[in-house]
Amino acid sequence: MSFSVLGLRPDLLRTVARQGYIDPTPVQRDAIPLVLAGRDLLAGAQTGTGKTAAFVLPMLQRLAERPSNGRHVRALILAPTRELALQVEESVRTYSGGHARSTAIYGGVGFGGQVGALRRGAEIVVATPGRLLDHARQGTIDLRSVEILVLDEADRMLDMGFIRDIRQVLALLPDRRQNLLFSATFSKEIRALAEGLLDRPASVQVTPENTAVELVEQVVHPVDRERKRELLTHLVRTRQIDQALVFTRTKHGANKLAEQLNRDGIAAAAIHGNKSQPQRVRALADFKAGRVLLLVATEVASRGLDIESLPHVVNFELPMVPADYVHRIGRTGRAGETGTAVSLVCVDEAPLLRQIERLLKVPIPSRVIEGFEPNRSIPAEPIRMRSGQAGRGRPTAQRRFDSPNRAPARSADGRRRQRRRRPQGTYAR
Ligand code: AMP
């Protein structure tokens, strides 16, 4: 499904395209139309699912539908930590193309700068609850014009003891407003908060099922970027991997890998959106019959594949959106059977791996394969999603992941991730 069917205006669609996003993530697909329609929302989604864009994009559109003088706070996003507040505010700037007047309000720094920013006028305020209340008490912020309230990572805010602060903030807001609550988990306390806050909310649930993940034995093999194919061949030849579904990020990458594997004497076939239906059906039949050992697929192509009890999934490249990792490895370990998920990770992908581990809430065991020890002197490079664009300096095609901290998303080096996807029907069901 493409972004264009969600009801977003052309300028926002262009923004999304500039980010390199092709298709909406599940939470975006479900939440954006509901928010655009003015509904209150209870959303179960955690970091890594694309939740920020799921509320920021429709929020920007709703605000733009009724222009104002830009001096009043019209949207308030509450976040548990300074890092998240900064990150969300960065997303507001990015998605609005720098046009929205926004600011982040958080503790641990002086008041002066924040007061100045508020005086200059901020329509969208991203804040941690405590510092926001301090401003309210000092009269440096007026929340009586808020039209949209977002509680981001509400469960973490409650865990951090913010419930009283949140209730005090709510008391400062006008009664008529749209409320969106995002939370990874739903405790009794969250439900109680939601009940008092939301008006006939629509609900959206995309939190990955951890049970599927628990059945899968996961391992990361660190390896140099240029030696991944060689390592995969080695793993197959040494029988550490037999039949596997192998994920690449791009269709071009899938084709190239399948060709190289075939040259290595390993029966492989690529399956992706550019292949005709008969080609895909044949590749899948060959795989099922064991004539093809490695089926190389892009994310989307894998969705409709009907393959039972897959013993191995190989992430030849990590996905750009952490939640996709969970979907991918969910292809194995089904129905109580154990499976293995092997990820070949090079230096460029270290930040992606950290995000995935944060989503899973556990580190993935890492094992260097003898003879494939990574060369530590190789520097990280931007991850390229479009073939043939190397070195042409196209900003959306070359995103860097070189900051070890996801937190203060202030750098312009683009921690925005991208994913190439084409809508595609299911097949071979
Ligand atoms: P979030 O869950 O909001 O922290 O987002 C996780 C990451 O996914 C962010 O780095 C986003 O830039 C990226 N992202 C969000 N939406 C998409 C999309 N539709 N396609 C690809 N990447 C996305």
PDB file of N, CA and C in Angstrom, residues 44 62 102 115 134 190 195 229 232 248 308 348 420-421:
ATOM      1  N   GLY A  44      -1.192   0.933  20.137  1.00  0.00           N
ATOM      2  CA  GLY A  44      -0.166   0.068  20.717  1.00  0.00           C
ATOM      3  C   GLY A  44       0.975  -0.047  19.730  1.00  0.00           C
ATOM      4  N   ARG A  62      -3.678  18.397   9.848  1.00  0.00           N
ATOM      5  CA  ARG A  62      -4.841  18.961  10.570  1.00  0.00           C
ATOM      6  C   ARG A  62      -4.572  20.418  10.938  1.00  0.00           C
ATOM      7  N   SER A 102       7.986  24.897  15.862  1.00  0.00           N
ATOM      8  CA  SER A 102       7.961  23.889  16.918  1.00  0.00           C
ATOM      9  C   SER A 102       9.112  24.120  17.880  1.00  0.00           C
ATOM     10  N   VAL A 115      12.221  29.751  27.159  1.00  0.00           N
ATOM     11  CA  VAL A 115      11.279  30.873  27.275  1.00  0.00           C
ATOM     12  C   VAL A 115      11.344  31.706  25.994  1.00  0.00           C
ATOM     13  N   ASP A 134       6.551  23.374  34.955  1.00  0.00           N
ATOM     14  CA  ASP A 134       7.310  24.512  35.469  1.00  0.00           C
ATOM     15  C   ASP A 134       7.018  25.762  34.636  1.00  0.00           C
ATOM     16  N   ILE A 190      -2.451   2.342  32.390  1.00  0.00           N
ATOM     17  CA  ILE A 190      -2.578   2.977  31.071  1.00  0.00           C
ATOM     18  C   ILE A 190      -4.040   2.975  30.642  1.00  0.00           C
ATOM     19  N   GLU A 195      -8.966   5.771  29.512  1.00  0.00           N
ATOM     20  CA  GLU A 195     -10.417   5.880  29.697  1.00  0.00           C
ATOM     21  C   GLU A 195     -10.832   7.306  30.045  1.00  0.00           C
ATOM     22  N   ARG A 229      28.715 -12.178   1.008  1.00  0.00           N
ATOM     23  CA  ARG A 229      28.324 -13.274   0.126  1.00  0.00           C
ATOM     24  C   ARG A 229      29.229 -14.491   0.323  1.00  0.00           C
ATOM     25  N   LEU A 232      28.179 -16.194   3.452  1.00  0.00           N
ATOM     26  CA  LEU A 232      26.940 -16.969   3.272  1.00  0.00           C
ATOM     27  C   LEU A 232      27.261 -18.290   2.570  1.00  0.00           C
ATOM     28  N   THR A 248      17.311  -9.378   1.333  1.00  0.00           N
ATOM     29  CA  THR A 248      18.130  -8.233   0.937  1.00  0.00           C
ATOM     30  C   THR A 248      17.222  -7.002   0.976  1.00  0.00           C
ATOM     31  N   GLU A 308       5.884 -23.258   4.739  1.00  0.00           N
ATOM     32  CA  GLU A 308       5.711 -23.763   6.097  1.00  0.00           C
ATOM     33  C   GLU A 308       7.050 -24.152   6.717  1.00  0.00           C
ATOM     34  N   ASP A 348      28.426  -0.746   8.754  1.00  0.00           N
ATOM     35  CA  ASP A 348      27.417   0.260   8.402  1.00  0.00           C
ATOM     36  C   ASP A 348      26.111   0.035   9.160  1.00  0.00           C
ATOM     37  N   ARG A 420      12.810   0.741   0.568  1.00  0.00           N
ATOM     38  CA  ARG A 420      12.267   0.712  -0.795  1.00  0.00           C
ATOM     39  C   ARG A 420      11.230  -0.381  -0.847  1.00  0.00           C
ATOM     40  N   ARG A 421      10.045   0.029  -1.191  1.00  0.00           N
ATOM     41  CA  ARG A 421       9.004  -0.983  -1.274  1.00  0.00           C
ATOM     42  C   ARG A 421       8.076  -0.681  -2.414  1.00  0.00           C
TER      43      ARG A 421
END
